[in-house]
Amino acid sequence: MYREKLLQTLRRQVKPAVGCTEPIAVALATANARKFVRGKPERILVVVSPNIYKNGFSVTIPGTDKTGNAYAAALAFAGGNPDLGLEVLKNCSKEDYERAEELLPFVEVRFDRDKTGVYVSATVETATDAAEAVIANRHDEVVRITHNGEIVFASARCAESGASGNSGDDFDVTCLSLAELRREIGEIPPEELRFLLEGVTMNMAMAEEGLRLGAGLGIGRSFRELLQEGVIEDSLLCKVRMVAAAATDARMGGVPLPVMSSAGSGNHGITAVVPLKVLADARGLGEEVLVRGLAFSHLVTLYIKNFTGRLSPVCGCAVAAGTGAAAGMTWMLGGDDDAIAAAINMMLGNLAGLLCDGAKHDCALKIATSAGEALLAALLAEKGVAMSGKNGIVVSSAEESIRHLGRISTTGMKDTDEVILQIITGA
C-alpha cells in the first residue's frame, strides 16, 4: 500500500554528501546566491539557526584543514557548484581553496535564536548586485532566492524554519507503526531497494580511508592497533566500533569523499549503514537481508527524527541512527516485532541523554559507542532480553518511548543548545 511512498522517501532522505551537512548547507545557500551576482563580493552575510551554527563551528571542511561555517561560505563563493546539492564543494580546486582564504574577511556568520532546526540565509553583496538564498527544513531544501530585492524563486511551501525531519511534500513515516513499517518494507521487491547498496560502498570506502590515514582523531586506526597489540579482544562488537569510528574520523577530518547521508546527516548515514554491513559480512547474510535491513534502519532513523527534530540537543547519531541500526540489525538476525521493539527500547534507555555539542572530530567516539551499542542491543534482543513495564522514559511500546524521547529533546532540553553555544563561543 505504501511501497512507492516509502521508496520515494528513501530516495529523498538517503543522499550522497561531501562534508558535514551543516557547513555544507551554508555552502549550498551561498553558492545559490552566488549565481545571481557579478563581480567580487563586498560582503557575504550568513544567518543560521543555533543548531547549524553549533554543528558547523568546529568541523573540518572537506579537502582542507580549515574549519567552520565562514570558510564553507567563502569556499562556496570561490568554487561551489549549487547544482550538486549536498556535494556542492565536491569539485573545488586548489585555486578555489586559496581564493577562499582571501574571501574570509568579507564573510560574517551570525545565529538567530528565533530560528529552529535547519535554517540558513546567505546574502551575497557586490558593487552591482545583492542576492539571498534561504535553506530550511532539510539541508538541501532551497525555499527562496531573491535578487536585488526581487523574488526569483520560491518553493511551493516557503516555510523558513522548522524542526521537523520532514519537508511538506515528504511522506510522514510516523503514520505507520514500527511493525507496519517493517511489513511494508518486507513486501518491497529487493531489487527495488538495491540502490541502498551505493551507501554501503561509499561509507565503507570512507572507513577504509580513515583506517589508512588515521584522519581526525584516528580513533578507528587506534582501535585496530589495540586489536593487533592484543590489548582489546578481536570481536564483532569491536570491529563494528572500529569501522564506524574510522569512517567518522575521515569525514570529520575533512577527507573529500562522499558518504551516504541519512535524514540529512552524513554521520547518521555512517551509523545507519556501517554496522549492518559489518554484521552481514560476519554472519554471511545475503544481499536481500542486508538491503531490507538498510531500508528499515534509514526509515526508523527518520521516524525518530520526526519527534526529536532534524537538529537537536541530543546526539542524533546515537538516539536516531543508532536506534535505526539496532532495529535493522535485529530484523537481519531474524527478530520479530517484539524483538525489534526491545532493541529500540534498549537503545533509548541506554543512550537517550547523549548530548550533541556540535560536529567535530570526537564525533567518532560517539559513533563508535552508538554503533557498538546498536549491535549489542540487537544481540541481546536476539537472546530475548527486553525491558518490561515502565523504565524512566522507556515503556513497553517502542513508539511511545520514541515520543517521550521527542519531548525530552524538544521541551526538556530546550535551553541546552543555548548553554552549549555560550560555551563554544566563550560568551
Coordinates of C-alpha atoms in Angstrom, one line a residue:
M1 CA 0.0 0.0 0.0
Y2 CA 2.8 2.4 0.9
R3 CA 5.5 0.9 -1.3
E4 CA 6.0 3.8 -3.7
K5 CA 5.8 6.4 -0.9
L6 CA 8.5 4.6 1.1
L7 CA 10.8 4.2 -1.9
Q8 CA 10.4 7.9 -2.7
T9 CA 11.1 8.8 0.9
L10 CA 14.3 6.6 0.9
R11 CA 15.5 8.3 -2.3
R12 CA 14.8 11.8 -0.9
Q13 CA 16.3 11.1 2.6
V14 CA 19.3 8.9 1.6
K15 CA 21.6 11.1 -0.5
P16 CA 25.4 11.5 -1.0
A17 CA 27.1 14.3 0.9
V18 CA 30.6 15.6 0.9
G19 CA 31.4 17.2 4.2
C20 CA 29.4 17.8 7.4
T21 CA 25.9 18.7 6.3
E22 CA 25.6 21.8 8.4
P23 CA 28.5 23.8 6.9
I24 CA 27.5 22.2 3.6
A25 CA 24.1 23.7 3.9
V26 CA 25.8 27.1 4.5
A27 CA 27.9 26.4 1.3
L28 CA 24.9 25.4 -0.7
A29 CA 22.9 28.6 0.2
T30 CA 26.0 30.7 -0.6
A31 CA 26.5 29.0 -3.9
N32 CA 22.9 29.5 -4.9
A33 CA 23.1 33.2 -4.0
R34 CA 26.4 33.5 -5.9
K35 CA 24.7 32.5 -9.2
F36 CA 22.9 35.8 -9.2
V37 CA 25.7 38.3 -8.6
R38 CA 28.5 39.7 -10.7
G39 CA 31.9 40.8 -9.5
K40 CA 33.9 40.5 -6.3
P41 CA 32.0 40.2 -3.0
E42 CA 31.9 43.2 -0.7
R43 CA 30.0 41.2 1.9
I44 CA 28.8 37.7 2.5
L45 CA 26.4 37.6 5.4
V46 CA 25.3 34.2 6.7
V47 CA 22.5 33.9 9.3
V48 CA 21.8 30.5 10.6
S49 CA 19.8 28.7 13.3
P50 CA 21.7 28.0 16.6
N51 CA 21.7 24.3 15.6
I52 CA 23.5 25.0 12.3
Y53 CA 25.9 27.4 14.0
K54 CA 26.8 24.8 16.7
N55 CA 27.3 21.9 14.2
G56 CA 29.4 24.0 11.8
F57 CA 31.6 25.7 14.4
S58 CA 34.5 23.2 14.7
V59 CA 34.1 20.7 11.9
T60 CA 36.7 20.4 9.1
I61 CA 35.7 21.4 5.6
P62 CA 36.4 18.6 3.1
G63 CA 39.7 18.9 1.2
T64 CA 41.2 21.4 3.7
D65 CA 42.5 21.8 7.2
K66 CA 40.1 24.7 7.7
T67 CA 37.0 24.6 10.0
G68 CA 33.8 26.4 10.3
N69 CA 30.8 27.9 8.6
A70 CA 32.6 31.1 7.4
Y71 CA 35.2 29.1 5.5
A72 CA 32.4 27.0 4.0
A73 CA 30.7 30.1 2.7
A74 CA 33.9 31.6 1.3
L75 CA 34.8 28.3 -0.5
A76 CA 31.3 28.1 -1.9
F77 CA 31.6 31.5 -3.4
A78 CA 35.0 30.7 -4.8
G79 CA 34.2 27.3 -6.4
G80 CA 30.9 25.8 -5.1
N81 CA 28.5 24.2 -7.6
P82 CA 24.9 24.6 -6.3
D83 CA 23.7 22.0 -8.9
L84 CA 25.4 19.3 -6.9
G85 CA 23.3 19.7 -3.8
L86 CA 25.0 18.3 -0.7
E87 CA 28.1 17.7 -2.8
V88 CA 28.3 21.4 -3.5
L89 CA 32.1 21.5 -2.6
K90 CA 32.9 18.3 -4.4
N91 CA 34.9 19.7 -7.3
C92 CA 36.7 22.6 -5.6
S93 CA 40.3 23.1 -6.8
K94 CA 43.5 24.2 -5.2
E95 CA 42.9 27.7 -6.6
D96 CA 39.4 27.8 -5.0
Y97 CA 40.9 26.9 -1.6
E98 CA 43.4 29.7 -2.0
R99 CA 40.7 32.2 -3.1
A100 CA 38.5 31.2 -0.2
E101 CA 41.3 32.3 2.2
E102 CA 41.3 35.7 0.5
L103 CA 37.5 36.0 0.8
L104 CA 37.3 35.2 4.5
P105 CA 37.5 38.8 5.7
F106 CA 34.3 39.5 3.7
V107 CA 32.3 36.7 5.5
E108 CA 30.2 37.2 8.6
V109 CA 28.3 34.4 10.3
R110 CA 25.6 35.0 12.9
F111 CA 23.0 32.9 14.5
D112 CA 19.3 33.8 15.0
R113 CA 17.8 32.5 18.2
D114 CA 14.3 32.7 16.7
K115 CA 15.2 30.1 14.1
T116 CA 15.0 26.4 14.8
G117 CA 16.2 23.2 13.2
V118 CA 17.7 23.6 9.7
Y119 CA 17.8 27.3 8.7
V120 CA 20.4 29.1 6.6
S121 CA 20.2 32.5 4.9
A122 CA 23.2 33.6 2.8
T123 CA 23.3 37.1 1.4
V124 CA 26.0 38.0 -1.1
E125 CA 26.6 41.6 -2.0
T126 CA 28.8 43.0 -4.7
A127 CA 29.2 46.5 -6.2
T128 CA 26.3 45.9 -8.6
D129 CA 24.1 43.1 -7.1
A130 CA 22.7 41.6 -3.9
A131 CA 21.2 38.1 -3.7
E132 CA 19.9 36.0 -0.9
A133 CA 19.3 32.2 -0.8
V134 CA 17.4 30.6 2.1
I135 CA 17.6 26.9 3.0
A136 CA 15.2 25.5 5.6
N137 CA 13.6 22.2 6.8
R138 CA 16.1 20.0 5.0
H139 CA 19.8 20.7 4.5
D140 CA 19.4 20.8 0.7
E141 CA 15.9 22.4 0.5
V142 CA 16.2 25.9 -1.0
V143 CA 13.0 27.7 -0.2
R144 CA 13.6 31.2 -1.5
I145 CA 16.1 33.1 -3.6
T146 CA 16.0 36.9 -4.1
H147 CA 18.0 39.1 -6.5
N148 CA 18.2 42.8 -5.9
G149 CA 15.0 42.6 -3.8
E150 CA 13.0 40.6 -6.3
I151 CA 12.0 37.0 -5.6
V152 CA 13.4 34.8 -8.4
F153 CA 12.5 31.5 -6.7
A154 CA 10.1 30.4 -4.0
S155 CA 9.2 26.9 -3.2
A156 CA 5.6 25.9 -3.1
R157 CA 5.9 25.5 0.7
C158 CA 8.1 28.5 1.5
A159 CA 8.3 27.8 5.2
E160 CA 11.6 29.2 6.5
S161 CA 12.0 27.4 9.8
G162 CA 11.1 24.0 11.0
A163 CA 12.4 21.5 13.5
S164 CA 10.6 18.6 11.8
G165 CA 12.5 15.9 10.0
N166 CA 10.0 16.1 7.1
S167 CA 9.6 18.7 4.4
G168 CA 5.9 19.4 3.5
D169 CA 6.0 17.1 0.5
D170 CA 7.6 14.1 2.3
F171 CA 5.6 11.1 3.4
D172 CA 5.2 11.0 7.2
V173 CA 6.5 7.6 8.2
T174 CA 5.1 8.1 11.7
C175 CA 1.6 7.5 10.4
L176 CA 2.7 3.8 10.5
S177 CA 3.5 1.7 13.5
L178 CA 7.0 0.3 13.5
A179 CA 5.5 -3.2 12.9
E180 CA 3.6 -1.8 9.9
L181 CA 6.7 -0.1 8.6
R182 CA 8.7 -3.4 8.8
R183 CA 5.9 -5.3 7.0
E184 CA 5.7 -2.7 4.2
I185 CA 9.5 -2.9 3.7
G186 CA 9.2 -6.7 3.7
E187 CA 6.8 -6.6 0.7
I188 CA 9.1 -4.4 -1.5
P189 CA 10.9 -6.5 -4.0
P190 CA 14.6 -6.5 -3.0
E191 CA 15.8 -5.3 -6.4
E192 CA 13.9 -2.1 -5.8
L193 CA 16.0 -1.5 -2.7
R194 CA 19.4 -2.3 -4.3
F195 CA 20.1 1.4 -4.7
L196 CA 20.8 1.5 -1.0
L197 CA 23.9 -0.6 -1.5
E198 CA 25.5 2.5 -3.0
G199 CA 25.6 3.9 0.5
V200 CA 27.4 0.7 1.7
T201 CA 30.1 1.2 -0.9
M202 CA 30.5 4.9 -0.1
N203 CA 30.6 4.6 3.7
M204 CA 32.8 1.6 3.8
A205 CA 35.2 3.4 1.4
M206 CA 35.3 6.3 3.8
A207 CA 36.1 3.8 6.7
E208 CA 39.0 2.4 4.7
E209 CA 40.4 5.9 4.2
G210 CA 40.0 6.6 8.0
L211 CA 41.9 3.4 8.7
R212 CA 44.6 4.2 6.2
L213 CA 45.1 7.9 7.0
G214 CA 44.3 8.0 10.7
A215 CA 42.4 11.1 9.9
G216 CA 40.7 13.2 12.6
L217 CA 41.4 11.8 16.0
G218 CA 42.4 8.5 14.5
I219 CA 40.0 6.6 16.7
G220 CA 39.4 3.8 14.2
R221 CA 43.0 3.2 13.4
S222 CA 43.9 3.3 17.1
F223 CA 41.2 0.6 17.6
R224 CA 43.0 -1.5 15.0
E225 CA 46.3 -1.0 16.7
L226 CA 44.9 -2.0 20.0
L227 CA 43.5 -5.2 18.4
Q228 CA 46.8 -6.0 16.8
E229 CA 48.6 -5.5 20.2
G230 CA 46.1 -7.8 21.9
V231 CA 45.0 -5.1 24.3
I232 CA 41.4 -5.5 23.3
E233 CA 39.6 -8.6 22.1
D234 CA 39.1 -9.2 18.4
S235 CA 35.3 -9.5 18.2
L236 CA 32.4 -8.5 16.1
L237 CA 31.4 -5.8 18.5
C238 CA 34.9 -4.3 18.4
K239 CA 35.0 -4.4 14.6
V240 CA 31.7 -2.6 14.3
R241 CA 33.0 0.2 16.6
M242 CA 36.4 0.3 14.8
V243 CA 34.9 0.6 11.3
A244 CA 32.2 3.1 12.2
A245 CA 34.8 5.3 14.0
A246 CA 37.2 5.1 11.1
A247 CA 34.5 6.4 8.7
T248 CA 33.7 9.2 11.0
D249 CA 37.3 10.1 11.6
A250 CA 37.8 10.5 7.9
R251 CA 34.6 12.5 7.4
M252 CA 35.1 14.8 10.4
G253 CA 38.8 15.1 9.4
G254 CA 38.0 16.6 6.0
V255 CA 38.6 13.7 3.7
P256 CA 36.9 14.9 0.4
L257 CA 34.9 11.7 -0.3
P258 CA 31.2 11.4 -0.3
V259 CA 29.3 9.4 2.3
M260 CA 25.7 8.4 2.0
S261 CA 23.7 10.5 4.4
S262 CA 20.5 9.6 6.3
A263 CA 17.8 12.1 7.3
G264 CA 20.1 14.9 6.3
S265 CA 23.3 13.8 8.2
G266 CA 26.3 12.0 6.9
N267 CA 27.2 10.8 10.4
H268 CA 23.7 9.4 10.7
G269 CA 24.3 7.6 7.4
I270 CA 27.6 6.1 8.7
T271 CA 25.8 4.9 11.9
A272 CA 22.7 3.6 10.0
V273 CA 24.8 1.7 7.4
V274 CA 28.2 0.6 8.6
P275 CA 27.2 -1.7 11.5
L276 CA 24.7 -3.5 9.2
K277 CA 27.3 -4.2 6.6
V278 CA 29.8 -5.5 9.2
L279 CA 27.2 -7.7 10.7
A280 CA 26.1 -9.1 7.3
D281 CA 29.7 -10.0 6.4
A282 CA 30.3 -11.6 9.7
R283 CA 27.2 -13.7 9.7
G284 CA 27.2 -14.5 6.0
L285 CA 23.8 -12.8 5.5
G286 CA 22.7 -12.3 1.8
E287 CA 22.1 -9.1 -0.1
E288 CA 18.3 -9.3 0.3
V289 CA 18.6 -9.4 4.1
L290 CA 21.1 -6.5 4.0
V291 CA 19.0 -4.2 1.8
R292 CA 15.9 -4.7 3.8
G293 CA 17.8 -4.1 7.0
L294 CA 19.2 -0.9 5.5
A295 CA 15.8 0.3 4.4
F296 CA 14.4 -0.3 7.9
S297 CA 17.5 1.4 9.5
H298 CA 17.1 4.5 7.4
L299 CA 13.3 4.8 7.9
V300 CA 13.5 4.2 11.7
T301 CA 16.1 6.9 11.9
L302 CA 13.8 9.3 10.0
Y303 CA 10.9 8.1 12.2
I304 CA 12.7 9.2 15.3
K305 CA 14.0 12.5 13.8
N306 CA 10.4 13.5 13.2
F307 CA 10.0 13.6 17.0
T308 CA 13.4 14.9 18.1
G309 CA 13.8 17.4 15.3
R310 CA 16.2 17.2 12.4
L311 CA 18.8 19.0 14.6
S312 CA 18.5 18.8 18.3
P313 CA 20.4 18.9 21.7
V314 CA 20.6 15.1 21.8
C315 CA 23.1 13.2 19.6
G316 CA 21.0 12.0 16.6
C317 CA 23.8 9.5 15.7
A318 CA 23.0 7.7 19.0
V319 CA 19.3 8.1 19.6
A320 CA 18.1 8.2 16.0
A321 CA 20.6 6.5 13.6
G322 CA 21.9 4.2 16.3
T323 CA 18.4 3.1 17.2
G324 CA 17.6 2.7 13.5
A325 CA 20.7 0.5 13.1
A326 CA 19.7 -1.6 16.1
A327 CA 16.2 -2.1 14.6
G328 CA 17.7 -3.0 11.2
M329 CA 20.2 -5.5 12.7
T330 CA 17.6 -7.1 14.9
W331 CA 15.5 -7.8 11.9
M332 CA 18.5 -9.1 9.9
L333 CA 19.1 -11.5 12.8
G334 CA 15.6 -12.9 12.4
G335 CA 14.0 -10.9 15.2
D336 CA 10.2 -10.4 15.2
D337 CA 8.4 -7.2 16.0
D338 CA 8.7 -7.7 19.8
A339 CA 12.5 -8.2 19.5
I340 CA 12.7 -5.1 17.3
A341 CA 10.8 -3.1 19.9
A342 CA 13.0 -4.5 22.6
A343 CA 16.2 -3.4 20.8
I344 CA 14.8 0.1 20.2
N345 CA 13.9 0.4 23.9
M346 CA 17.3 -0.7 25.0
M347 CA 18.9 1.9 22.8
L348 CA 16.7 4.7 24.2
G349 CA 17.1 3.5 27.7
N350 CA 20.9 3.4 27.2
L351 CA 21.8 6.5 25.2
A352 CA 18.9 8.9 25.3
G353 CA 20.9 11.5 27.2
L354 CA 23.9 11.6 24.9
L355 CA 24.5 15.3 24.0
C356 CA 25.1 16.9 20.7
D357 CA 27.7 19.6 21.4
G358 CA 28.5 20.2 17.7
A359 CA 30.0 18.3 14.8
K360 CA 33.8 17.8 15.3
H361 CA 36.5 15.2 15.4
D362 CA 35.3 13.5 18.6
C363 CA 32.0 12.5 16.9
A364 CA 34.0 9.4 16.0
L365 CA 33.9 8.4 19.7
K366 CA 30.1 8.9 19.9
I367 CA 29.5 7.0 16.7
A368 CA 31.8 4.1 17.8
T369 CA 29.7 4.0 21.0
S370 CA 26.4 4.2 19.1
A371 CA 27.3 1.5 16.6
G372 CA 28.6 -0.8 19.2
E373 CA 25.6 -0.4 21.5
A374 CA 23.3 -0.8 18.5
L375 CA 24.8 -4.2 17.7
L376 CA 24.7 -5.2 21.4
A377 CA 21.0 -4.2 21.6
A378 CA 20.3 -6.4 18.6
L379 CA 22.2 -9.3 20.0
L380 CA 20.5 -9.0 23.4
A381 CA 17.1 -8.8 21.7
E382 CA 18.0 -12.0 19.8
K383 CA 18.5 -13.6 23.3
G384 CA 15.1 -12.4 24.4
V385 CA 16.2 -9.5 26.6
A386 CA 13.6 -6.8 26.9
M387 CA 12.6 -4.1 29.2
S388 CA 9.2 -4.5 30.8
G389 CA 6.7 -2.1 32.2
K390 CA 7.9 1.5 32.7
N391 CA 11.6 2.3 32.9
G392 CA 12.1 6.0 33.0
I393 CA 11.2 7.4 29.6
V394 CA 11.0 3.9 28.2
V395 CA 7.7 2.0 28.2
S396 CA 6.6 -1.3 26.6
S397 CA 5.6 0.5 23.4
A398 CA 8.6 1.5 21.4
E399 CA 6.6 4.1 19.5
E400 CA 5.6 5.7 22.9
S401 CA 9.2 5.6 24.1
I402 CA 10.2 7.5 20.9
R403 CA 7.6 10.1 21.6
H404 CA 8.9 10.5 25.2
L405 CA 12.4 11.0 23.7
G406 CA 11.0 13.7 21.5
R407 CA 9.5 15.5 24.5
I408 CA 12.9 15.3 26.3
S409 CA 14.7 16.7 23.2
T410 CA 12.3 19.5 22.2
T411 CA 10.9 20.5 25.6
G412 CA 13.0 19.1 28.4
M413 CA 16.3 20.2 26.8
K414 CA 15.1 23.5 25.2
D415 CA 17.9 25.5 26.9
T416 CA 20.7 23.0 26.3
D417 CA 21.7 24.4 22.9
E418 CA 21.9 27.9 24.3
V419 CA 24.3 26.8 27.0
I420 CA 26.4 24.9 24.5
L421 CA 26.6 27.9 22.3
Q422 CA 27.7 30.1 25.2
I423 CA 30.5 27.6 26.0
I424 CA 31.8 27.1 22.4
T425 CA 31.7 30.9 21.6
G426 CA 33.2 31.9 25.0
A427 CA 30.1 34.1 25.8

